[in-house]
mmCIF file of C-alpha atoms in Angstrom:
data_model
loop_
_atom_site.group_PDB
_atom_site.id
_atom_site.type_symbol
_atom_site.label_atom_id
_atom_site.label_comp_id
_atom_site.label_asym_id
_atom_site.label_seq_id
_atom_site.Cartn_x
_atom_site.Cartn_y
_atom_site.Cartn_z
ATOM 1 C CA UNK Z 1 35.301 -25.409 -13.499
ATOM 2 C CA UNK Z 2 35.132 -22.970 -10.633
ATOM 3 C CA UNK Z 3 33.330 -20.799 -12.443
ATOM 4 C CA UNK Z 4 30.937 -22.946 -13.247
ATOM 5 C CA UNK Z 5 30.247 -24.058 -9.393
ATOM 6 C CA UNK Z 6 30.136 -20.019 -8.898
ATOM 7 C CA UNK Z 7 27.346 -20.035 -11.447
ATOM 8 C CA UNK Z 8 25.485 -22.687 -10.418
ATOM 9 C CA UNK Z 9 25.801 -21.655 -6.736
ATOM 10 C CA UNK Z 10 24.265 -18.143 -7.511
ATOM 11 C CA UNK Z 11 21.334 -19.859 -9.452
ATOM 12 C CA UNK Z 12 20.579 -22.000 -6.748
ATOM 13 C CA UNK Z 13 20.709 -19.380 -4.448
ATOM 14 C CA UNK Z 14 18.346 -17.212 -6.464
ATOM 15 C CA UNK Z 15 16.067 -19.901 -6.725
ATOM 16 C CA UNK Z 16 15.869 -19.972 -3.431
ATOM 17 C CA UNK Z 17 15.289 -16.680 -2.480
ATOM 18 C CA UNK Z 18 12.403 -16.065 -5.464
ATOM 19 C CA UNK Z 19 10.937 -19.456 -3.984
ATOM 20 C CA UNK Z 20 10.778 -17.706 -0.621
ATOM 21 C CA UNK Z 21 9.082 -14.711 -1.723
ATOM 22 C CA UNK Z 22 6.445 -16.254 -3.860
ATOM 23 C CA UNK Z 23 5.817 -18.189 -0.767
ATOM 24 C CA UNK Z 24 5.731 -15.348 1.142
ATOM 25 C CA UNK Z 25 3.461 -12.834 -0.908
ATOM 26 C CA UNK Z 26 0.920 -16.053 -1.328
ATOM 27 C CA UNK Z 27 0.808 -15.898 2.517
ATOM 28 C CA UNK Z 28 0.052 -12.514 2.646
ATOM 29 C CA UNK Z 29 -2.849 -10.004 1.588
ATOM 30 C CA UNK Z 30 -2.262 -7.009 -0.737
ATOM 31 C CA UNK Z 31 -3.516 -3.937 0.311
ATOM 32 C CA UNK Z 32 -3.187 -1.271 -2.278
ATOM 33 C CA UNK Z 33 -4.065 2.541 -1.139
ATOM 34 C CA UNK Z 34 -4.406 5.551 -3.458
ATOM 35 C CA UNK Z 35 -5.612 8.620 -4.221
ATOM 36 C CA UNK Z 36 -7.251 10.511 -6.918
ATOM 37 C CA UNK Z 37 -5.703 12.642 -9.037
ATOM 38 C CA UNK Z 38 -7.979 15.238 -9.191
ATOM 39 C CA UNK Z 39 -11.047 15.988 -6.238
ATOM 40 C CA UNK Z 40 -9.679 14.617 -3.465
ATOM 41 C CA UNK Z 41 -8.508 17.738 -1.742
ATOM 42 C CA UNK Z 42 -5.958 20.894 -2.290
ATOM 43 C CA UNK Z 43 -2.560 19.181 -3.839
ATOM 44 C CA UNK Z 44 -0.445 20.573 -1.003
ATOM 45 C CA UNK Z 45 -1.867 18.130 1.631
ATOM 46 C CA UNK Z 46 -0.382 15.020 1.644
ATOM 47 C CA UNK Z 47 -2.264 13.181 5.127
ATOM 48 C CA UNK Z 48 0.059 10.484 6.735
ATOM 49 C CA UNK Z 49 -1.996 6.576 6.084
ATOM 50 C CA UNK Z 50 -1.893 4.263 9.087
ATOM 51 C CA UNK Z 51 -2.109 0.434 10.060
ATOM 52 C CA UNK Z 52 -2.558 -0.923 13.335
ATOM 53 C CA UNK Z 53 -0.970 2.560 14.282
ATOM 54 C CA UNK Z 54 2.338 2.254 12.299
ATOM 55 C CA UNK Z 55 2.936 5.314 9.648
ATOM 56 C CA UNK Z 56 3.290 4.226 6.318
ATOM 57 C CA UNK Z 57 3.587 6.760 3.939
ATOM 58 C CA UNK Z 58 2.171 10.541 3.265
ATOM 59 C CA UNK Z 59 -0.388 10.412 0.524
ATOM 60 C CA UNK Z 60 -0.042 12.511 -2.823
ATOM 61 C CA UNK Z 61 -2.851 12.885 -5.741
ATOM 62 C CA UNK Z 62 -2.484 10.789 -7.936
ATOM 63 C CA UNK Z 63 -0.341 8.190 -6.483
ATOM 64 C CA UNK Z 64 -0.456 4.399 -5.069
ATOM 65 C CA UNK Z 65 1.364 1.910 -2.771
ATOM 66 C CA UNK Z 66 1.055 -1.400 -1.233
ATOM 67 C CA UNK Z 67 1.566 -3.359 1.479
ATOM 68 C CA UNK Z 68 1.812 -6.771 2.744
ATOM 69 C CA UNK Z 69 -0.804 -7.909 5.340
ATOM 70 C CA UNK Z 70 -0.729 -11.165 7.737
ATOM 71 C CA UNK Z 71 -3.911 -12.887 7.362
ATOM 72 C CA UNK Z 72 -6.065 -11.871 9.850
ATOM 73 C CA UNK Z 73 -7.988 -8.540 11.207
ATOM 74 C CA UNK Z 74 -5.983 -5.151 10.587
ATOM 75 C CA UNK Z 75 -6.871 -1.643 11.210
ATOM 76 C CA UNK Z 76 -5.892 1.385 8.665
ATOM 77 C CA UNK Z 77 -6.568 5.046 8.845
ATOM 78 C CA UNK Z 78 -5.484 8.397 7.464
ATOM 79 C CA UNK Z 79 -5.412 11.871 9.466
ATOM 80 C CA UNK Z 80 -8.952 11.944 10.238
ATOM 81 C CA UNK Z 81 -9.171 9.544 13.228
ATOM 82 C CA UNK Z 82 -13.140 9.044 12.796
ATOM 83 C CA UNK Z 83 -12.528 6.909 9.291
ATOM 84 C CA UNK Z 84 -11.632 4.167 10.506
ATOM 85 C CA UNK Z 85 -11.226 0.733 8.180
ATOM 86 C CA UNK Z 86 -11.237 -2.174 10.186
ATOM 87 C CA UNK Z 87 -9.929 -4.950 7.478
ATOM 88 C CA UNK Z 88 -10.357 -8.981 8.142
ATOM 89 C CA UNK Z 89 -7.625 -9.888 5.174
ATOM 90 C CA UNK Z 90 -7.281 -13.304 3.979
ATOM 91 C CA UNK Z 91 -3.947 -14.545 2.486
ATOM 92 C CA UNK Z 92 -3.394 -14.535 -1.719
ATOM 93 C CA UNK Z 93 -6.613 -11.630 -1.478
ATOM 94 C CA UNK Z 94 -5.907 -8.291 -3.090
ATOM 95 C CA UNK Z 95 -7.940 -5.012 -1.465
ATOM 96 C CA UNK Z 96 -8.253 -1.531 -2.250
ATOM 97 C CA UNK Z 97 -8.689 1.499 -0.202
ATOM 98 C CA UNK Z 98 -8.934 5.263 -1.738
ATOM 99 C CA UNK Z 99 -7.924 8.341 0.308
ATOM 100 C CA UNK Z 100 -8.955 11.716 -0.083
ATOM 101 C CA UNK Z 101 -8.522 14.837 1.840
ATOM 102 C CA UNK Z 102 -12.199 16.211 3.598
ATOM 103 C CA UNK Z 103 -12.256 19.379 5.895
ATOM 104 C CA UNK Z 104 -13.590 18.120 9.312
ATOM 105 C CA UNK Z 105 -13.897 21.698 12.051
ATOM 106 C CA UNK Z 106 -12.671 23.754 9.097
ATOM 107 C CA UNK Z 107 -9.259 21.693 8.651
ATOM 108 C CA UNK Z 108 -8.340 19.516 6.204
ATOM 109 C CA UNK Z 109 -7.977 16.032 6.900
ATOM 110 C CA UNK Z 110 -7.164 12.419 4.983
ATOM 111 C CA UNK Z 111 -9.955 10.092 5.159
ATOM 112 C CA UNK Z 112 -9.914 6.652 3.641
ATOM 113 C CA UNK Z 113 -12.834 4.342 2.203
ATOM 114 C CA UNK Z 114 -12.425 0.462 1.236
ATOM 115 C CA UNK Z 115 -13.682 0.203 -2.756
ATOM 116 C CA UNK Z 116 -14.446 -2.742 -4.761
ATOM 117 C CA UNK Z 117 -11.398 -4.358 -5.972
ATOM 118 C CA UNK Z 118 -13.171 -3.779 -9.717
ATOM 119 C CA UNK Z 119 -13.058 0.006 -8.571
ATOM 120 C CA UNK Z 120 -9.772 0.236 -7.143
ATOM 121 C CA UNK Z 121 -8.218 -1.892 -9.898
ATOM 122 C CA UNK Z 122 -9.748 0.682 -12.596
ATOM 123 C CA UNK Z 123 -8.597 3.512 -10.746
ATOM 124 C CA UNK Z 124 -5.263 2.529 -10.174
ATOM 125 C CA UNK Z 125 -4.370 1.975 -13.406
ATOM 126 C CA UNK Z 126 -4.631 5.399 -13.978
ATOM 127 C CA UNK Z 127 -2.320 6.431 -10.983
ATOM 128 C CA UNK Z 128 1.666 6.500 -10.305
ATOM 129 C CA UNK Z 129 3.944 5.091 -7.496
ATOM 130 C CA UNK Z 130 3.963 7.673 -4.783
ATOM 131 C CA UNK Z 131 8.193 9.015 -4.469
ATOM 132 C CA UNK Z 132 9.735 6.846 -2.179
ATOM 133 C CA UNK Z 133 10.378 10.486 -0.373
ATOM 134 C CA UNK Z 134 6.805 9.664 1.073
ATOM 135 C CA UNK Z 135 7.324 6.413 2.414
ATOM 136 C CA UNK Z 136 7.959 6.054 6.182
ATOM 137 C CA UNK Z 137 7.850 2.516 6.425
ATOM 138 C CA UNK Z 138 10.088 0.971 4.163
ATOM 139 C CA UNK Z 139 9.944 -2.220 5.492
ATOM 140 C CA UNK Z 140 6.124 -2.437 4.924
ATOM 141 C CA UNK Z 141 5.568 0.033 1.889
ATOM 142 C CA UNK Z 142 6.210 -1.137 -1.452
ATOM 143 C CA UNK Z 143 5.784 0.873 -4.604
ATOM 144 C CA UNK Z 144 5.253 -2.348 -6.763
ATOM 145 C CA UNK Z 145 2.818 -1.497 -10.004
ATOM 146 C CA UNK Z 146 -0.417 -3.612 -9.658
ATOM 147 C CA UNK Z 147 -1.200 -7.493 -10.624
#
């Protein structure tokens, strides 16, 4: 009999928590970013991507991540300050931005560009999770595979 209560206890309790989270990702944008495998710069650099100024991850070829965005106007950039991608999200939307590395006074630097979500969903599927050794936000990064 306890066992049983045990059971049922952790069942409700998973309900609730996967009832939360649905709730919560419905109230949220997705914003994946990515970058090409191949053309978007030497391998080696891996530019830091940024929104509303808080580091999220270093960027790799060939790789993807997500995040979770309030409804509501955001701001994201890479390593070149100059590209600039001023986002107004809208809860249950999914976006897609696509990084590459450009040389800007003979250095190279990450710029980002906002793509079609038919263009970013193609190109994703191609792409894998970036290492979670890239990640510096692991509250907001996740490394989820795309919807």
């Amino acid at each position: 009999m306890r066992l049983q209560i045990a059971v049922l206890c952790m069942v409700g309790v998973a309900s609730a928590i996967a009832q939360t989270a649905s709730t919560d990702d419905s109230s949220k944008a997705v914003v994946y970013v990515y970058r090409l495998q191949g053309g978007s710069g030497p391998p080696p650099n891996k530019p830091s991507v940024y929104c509303d100024e808080h580091e999220l991850a270093r960027m790799e070829n060939g790789r993807y991540f997500s995040i979770r965005l309030d409804a509501g106007k955001h701001s994201c950039r890479s390593t070149d300050e100059q590209s600039v991608i001023e986002l107004d999200v809208k809860a249950g939307q999914t976006y897609y931005i696509r990084g590459e590395v450009v040389p800007i006074k003979g250095k190279p630097r990450g710029a980002i560009t906002r793509v079609s979500p038919e263009q970013g969903a193609s190109e994703l599927r191609r792409l894998k999770p970036l290492p979670s050794g890239m990640v510096k936000d692991r509250n907001r990064v996740l490394l989820d595979p795309p919807k």
